[in-house]
Amino acid sequence: MTKTLEPPGERDLPPRVADRMRADVLRAVRRPATGRVRLRLAVGATALAVVAAGFAVRAPSDAETVEVLAMGSGELSPSLRAAVRQCLAWSPQDGQVQPTMADLAMAAERGDRAVVFFLAETGYVTCDVHRPAGAEVSGGLSIDRWPAHDLLPGPVQRLLLTATKRSGGDVTVSGRVSSRVARLVLEHGDGKTTAARISGGIFAVMTVGADLDEDGAQLVSYDAAGTEIDRRRLFQRSDEFDHCYVDPAGTVVYGRPGGDCRPAEPWGR
């Protein structure tokens, strides 16, 4: 079995994008399941990667069509269920974040590729699986623990973003919301929108045939009365904020101290 330990070269990535992606990539965990499997975490312009706290890019296939966006194990297609089981098999059994099928928050499928997102008590796991017909299975796995508090940077916290182009295209986005969020909309930046699905404090949205603008795409939150309560850029790094956020004691839990600090909000699960 071949183990690929080094990511491919950055090829034609512009310096700005390469620097951002390099800074975004968190620790990757590679554990092969039984059989002929190769795990990889890639940052190249033509490879698929999953990045928990940042932005992943891959080359799209003209033959790909969206088949399923599942918000829990009860909505899985047979092929998505196989992808979820593959991710569970790759997850380290001796790690501090050990997801189970019950922790599945979101799974999305496009052609022979799937993205899976688990939320466990101790942290979250994101995984992509490529299952081409007649070829070996490959994929990437990224894991991170929750902070000591159970607060969000405002109404929304984006945890997973994959995109088909370096500066936009189609995206799959998921994360957490507070109880104030009754509706969440992805504005494409060209006048078009896609509504997110919200379930148990988790949101997910997948666009189809879109060409999102890197500078204009935004996640917009609304409360139960239909009032806009939050607006943030989609392609902003998820650990960078326009404001700092404080807990009830006034301690900064997200962002840098100073400036316009706003209340952090409890996760609405």
Coordinates of C-alpha atoms in Angstrom, one line a residue:
M1 CA 0.0 0.0 0.0
T2 CA 1.3 3.4 -0.9
K3 CA 1.1 6.2 1.7
T4 CA 1.2 9.8 0.4
L5 CA 2.6 11.9 3.1
E6 CA 3.5 15.1 1.3
P7 CA 0.9 17.3 -0.5
P8 CA 1.3 18.0 -4.2
G9 CA 2.9 21.3 -5.3
E10 CA 0.8 24.4 -5.5
R11 CA 1.0 24.5 -9.3
D12 CA -0.7 27.7 -10.6
L13 CA -2.2 28.9 -7.3
P14 CA -1.9 32.7 -7.0
P15 CA 0.3 33.7 -4.0
R16 CA -2.7 35.2 -2.1
V17 CA -4.8 32.0 -2.4
A18 CA -1.8 29.7 -1.7
D19 CA -0.9 31.7 1.5
R20 CA -4.5 31.6 2.7
M21 CA -4.9 27.8 2.0
R22 CA -1.6 27.0 3.7
A23 CA -2.6 28.9 6.8
D24 CA -6.1 27.3 6.8
V25 CA -5.0 23.6 6.6
L26 CA -5.3 22.1 10.1
R27 CA -3.7 18.9 11.3
A28 CA -4.7 16.0 9.1
V29 CA -5.2 12.5 10.4
R30 CA -4.4 9.6 8.1
R31 CA -5.5 6.1 9.0
P32 CA -6.1 3.5 6.2
A33 CA -9.1 1.2 6.5
T34 CA -8.8 -2.4 5.5
G35 CA -8.1 -3.1 1.9
R36 CA -6.3 -1.0 -0.7
V37 CA -6.9 2.6 0.5
R38 CA -4.8 5.7 0.2
L39 CA -5.6 8.8 2.3
R40 CA -4.4 12.1 1.3
L41 CA -4.7 15.8 2.3
A42 CA -4.1 18.0 -0.8
V43 CA -3.8 21.7 -1.3
G44 CA -3.2 21.6 -5.1
A45 CA -5.3 23.5 -7.6
T46 CA -6.7 20.3 -9.1
A47 CA -7.2 18.1 -6.1
L48 CA -10.0 17.7 -3.6
A49 CA -9.4 18.5 0.1
V50 CA -11.5 19.0 3.1
V51 CA -10.4 21.8 5.5
A52 CA -12.3 22.1 8.8
A53 CA -11.6 25.7 9.5
G54 CA -11.0 27.2 6.1
F55 CA -11.5 26.8 2.4
A56 CA -11.0 23.7 0.1
V57 CA -10.8 23.8 -3.6
R58 CA -11.2 21.0 -6.2
A59 CA -11.6 20.7 -10.0
P60 CA -15.2 20.0 -10.9
S61 CA -16.4 17.3 -13.3
D62 CA -18.9 18.2 -16.0
A63 CA -20.6 14.8 -15.3
E64 CA -21.2 15.6 -11.6
T65 CA -24.7 16.2 -10.4
V66 CA -26.0 16.7 -6.9
E67 CA -27.7 13.6 -5.6
V68 CA -28.2 14.0 -1.9
L69 CA -27.8 16.6 0.9
A70 CA -28.6 14.7 4.1
M71 CA -29.0 16.2 7.5
G72 CA -28.7 13.0 9.6
S73 CA -28.4 9.3 9.2
G74 CA -32.1 8.8 8.4
E75 CA -31.7 10.6 5.0
L76 CA -28.7 8.7 3.7
S77 CA -28.6 7.0 0.3
P78 CA -26.9 3.7 0.1
S79 CA -23.8 5.3 -1.5
L80 CA -23.7 8.0 1.1
R81 CA -24.1 5.5 3.9
A82 CA -21.0 3.7 2.5
A83 CA -19.1 7.0 2.5
V84 CA -20.0 7.7 6.1
R85 CA -18.9 4.2 7.2
Q86 CA -15.6 4.7 5.3
C87 CA -15.0 8.0 7.2
L88 CA -15.7 6.2 10.5
A89 CA -13.3 3.5 9.6
W90 CA -10.6 6.1 8.9
S91 CA -11.2 8.0 12.2
P92 CA -8.5 7.3 14.8
Q93 CA -9.8 4.9 17.4
D94 CA -7.5 6.3 20.0
G95 CA -8.1 10.0 19.3
Q96 CA -9.9 12.5 21.5
V97 CA -12.6 13.0 18.9
Q98 CA -14.2 9.6 18.1
P99 CA -17.4 10.1 16.0
T100 CA -20.2 7.5 15.6
M101 CA -23.0 7.2 13.2
A102 CA -25.2 9.0 15.7
D103 CA -22.9 12.1 15.4
L104 CA -23.5 12.5 11.7
A105 CA -24.7 16.1 11.1
M106 CA -24.4 16.4 7.3
A107 CA -23.5 14.4 4.3
A108 CA -23.5 15.6 0.7
E109 CA -22.9 13.6 -2.5
R110 CA -21.9 14.7 -6.0
G111 CA -21.1 12.0 -8.5
D112 CA -18.5 9.6 -7.0
R113 CA -17.4 12.1 -4.3
A114 CA -18.9 12.6 -0.9
V115 CA -18.4 15.1 1.9
V116 CA -19.3 14.0 5.5
F117 CA -19.5 16.1 8.6
F118 CA -19.7 14.7 12.2
L119 CA -20.4 16.6 15.4
A120 CA -19.3 14.7 18.5
E121 CA -19.4 15.8 22.1
T122 CA -15.7 16.5 22.1
G123 CA -15.2 18.0 18.7
Y124 CA -16.0 17.6 15.0
V125 CA -14.7 15.6 12.1
T126 CA -14.9 16.4 8.4
C127 CA -14.1 13.8 5.7
D128 CA -14.2 13.5 1.9
V129 CA -14.4 10.2 0.1
H130 CA -13.7 9.5 -3.5
R131 CA -15.0 6.2 -4.7
P132 CA -14.4 5.9 -8.5
A133 CA -15.7 2.8 -10.1
G134 CA -13.0 0.1 -10.5
A135 CA -10.4 2.2 -8.6
E136 CA -9.1 2.4 -5.0
V137 CA -10.8 4.6 -2.5
S138 CA -9.1 7.8 -1.5
G139 CA -10.0 10.8 0.7
G140 CA -9.0 13.3 3.4
L141 CA -9.8 13.6 7.1
S142 CA -9.6 16.6 9.4
I143 CA -10.4 16.7 13.1
D144 CA -10.6 19.5 15.7
R145 CA -11.7 19.7 19.3
W146 CA -14.3 22.1 20.6
P147 CA -13.1 25.0 22.7
A148 CA -13.8 24.9 26.5
H149 CA -16.9 27.1 26.1
D150 CA -20.1 26.2 24.1
L151 CA -20.4 29.6 22.4
L152 CA -20.5 30.8 18.8
P153 CA -19.0 33.9 17.2
G154 CA -22.5 35.5 16.9
P155 CA -25.4 33.7 15.4
V156 CA -23.4 31.6 12.9
Q157 CA -20.2 29.6 12.9
R158 CA -19.0 28.1 9.6
L159 CA -17.1 24.9 10.1
L160 CA -16.8 23.4 6.7
L161 CA -16.5 25.0 3.2
T162 CA -15.6 23.2 -0.1
A163 CA -15.7 25.0 -3.4
T164 CA -15.2 23.9 -7.1
K165 CA -13.1 26.9 -8.0
R166 CA -10.3 28.8 -6.4
S167 CA -12.5 31.9 -6.2
G168 CA -16.0 30.6 -6.0
G169 CA -18.0 28.2 -8.2
D170 CA -20.4 25.7 -6.5
V171 CA -20.0 25.3 -2.7
T172 CA -21.0 23.0 0.1
V173 CA -21.1 24.8 3.4
S174 CA -22.0 23.6 6.9
G175 CA -21.7 24.8 10.5
R176 CA -23.5 25.7 13.7
V177 CA -26.2 28.3 14.5
S178 CA -27.6 29.9 17.7
S179 CA -31.3 29.6 18.6
R180 CA -31.9 33.1 17.3
V181 CA -31.5 31.9 13.7
A182 CA -34.7 30.8 12.1
R183 CA -33.6 31.2 8.5
L184 CA -30.2 31.3 6.8
V185 CA -29.6 32.3 3.2
L186 CA -26.5 32.1 1.1
E187 CA -26.3 35.2 -1.2
H188 CA -24.3 34.3 -4.3
G189 CA -23.1 37.9 -5.0
D190 CA -25.0 38.1 -8.3
G191 CA -28.5 38.6 -7.0
K192 CA -29.2 34.9 -6.6
T193 CA -29.6 33.1 -3.3
T194 CA -29.8 29.5 -1.9
A195 CA -31.5 28.7 1.3
A196 CA -29.7 26.6 3.9
R197 CA -31.3 23.7 5.7
I198 CA -31.2 24.0 9.5
S199 CA -31.7 21.1 11.9
G200 CA -30.8 20.8 15.6
G201 CA -28.5 23.8 15.5
I202 CA -26.7 22.7 12.4
F203 CA -27.0 24.3 9.0
A204 CA -25.9 23.0 5.5
V205 CA -26.3 24.5 2.1
M206 CA -25.1 23.2 -1.3
T207 CA -25.3 25.2 -4.5
V208 CA -25.9 23.6 -8.0
G209 CA -24.8 25.3 -11.2
A210 CA -23.7 28.4 -9.4
D211 CA -20.7 30.7 -9.9
L212 CA -20.3 32.3 -6.5
D213 CA -18.3 35.5 -6.3
E214 CA -15.5 35.3 -3.8
D215 CA -15.9 38.9 -2.7
G216 CA -19.7 39.1 -2.9
A217 CA -20.9 35.7 -1.5
Q218 CA -22.4 36.1 2.0
L219 CA -24.2 34.1 4.7
V220 CA -27.2 36.1 5.9
S221 CA -29.2 35.1 9.1
Y222 CA -32.7 36.0 10.0
D223 CA -34.7 35.6 13.2
A224 CA -38.2 34.3 13.6
A225 CA -39.7 37.7 12.7
G226 CA -37.8 37.8 9.4
T227 CA -35.4 40.5 10.6
E228 CA -31.8 40.2 9.4
I229 CA -29.5 39.7 12.4
D230 CA -26.2 38.8 10.9
R231 CA -24.3 39.1 7.6
R232 CA -20.8 37.7 6.9
R233 CA -18.6 37.0 4.0
L234 CA -18.6 33.3 2.9
F235 CA -15.0 33.1 1.8
Q236 CA -13.5 34.8 4.8
R237 CA -11.3 32.6 6.9
S238 CA -13.4 31.0 9.6
D239 CA -10.9 32.1 12.3
E240 CA -11.0 35.7 11.2
F241 CA -13.8 38.0 12.3
D242 CA -15.0 41.6 11.5
H243 CA -15.8 41.9 15.3
C244 CA -14.6 40.3 18.5
Y245 CA -17.0 38.3 20.5
V246 CA -17.2 38.1 24.3
D247 CA -18.8 35.7 26.8
P248 CA -21.2 36.9 29.5
A249 CA -18.3 37.8 31.8
G250 CA -16.9 40.1 29.1
T251 CA -14.0 37.8 28.2
V252 CA -13.1 37.7 24.5
V253 CA -13.6 34.2 23.1
Y254 CA -13.4 34.9 19.4
G255 CA -11.3 37.5 17.6
R256 CA -8.9 40.0 19.0
P257 CA -9.7 42.3 21.9
G258 CA -10.6 45.8 21.3
G259 CA -12.9 47.5 18.8
D260 CA -16.5 46.6 18.3
C261 CA -17.0 43.5 20.5
R262 CA -20.4 41.7 20.3
P263 CA -21.9 39.0 22.5
A264 CA -21.0 35.4 21.7
E265 CA -24.1 33.3 21.4
P266 CA -24.8 29.7 22.8
W267 CA -25.1 26.9 20.2
G268 CA -28.8 26.4 19.6
R269 CA -28.8 22.6 19.6

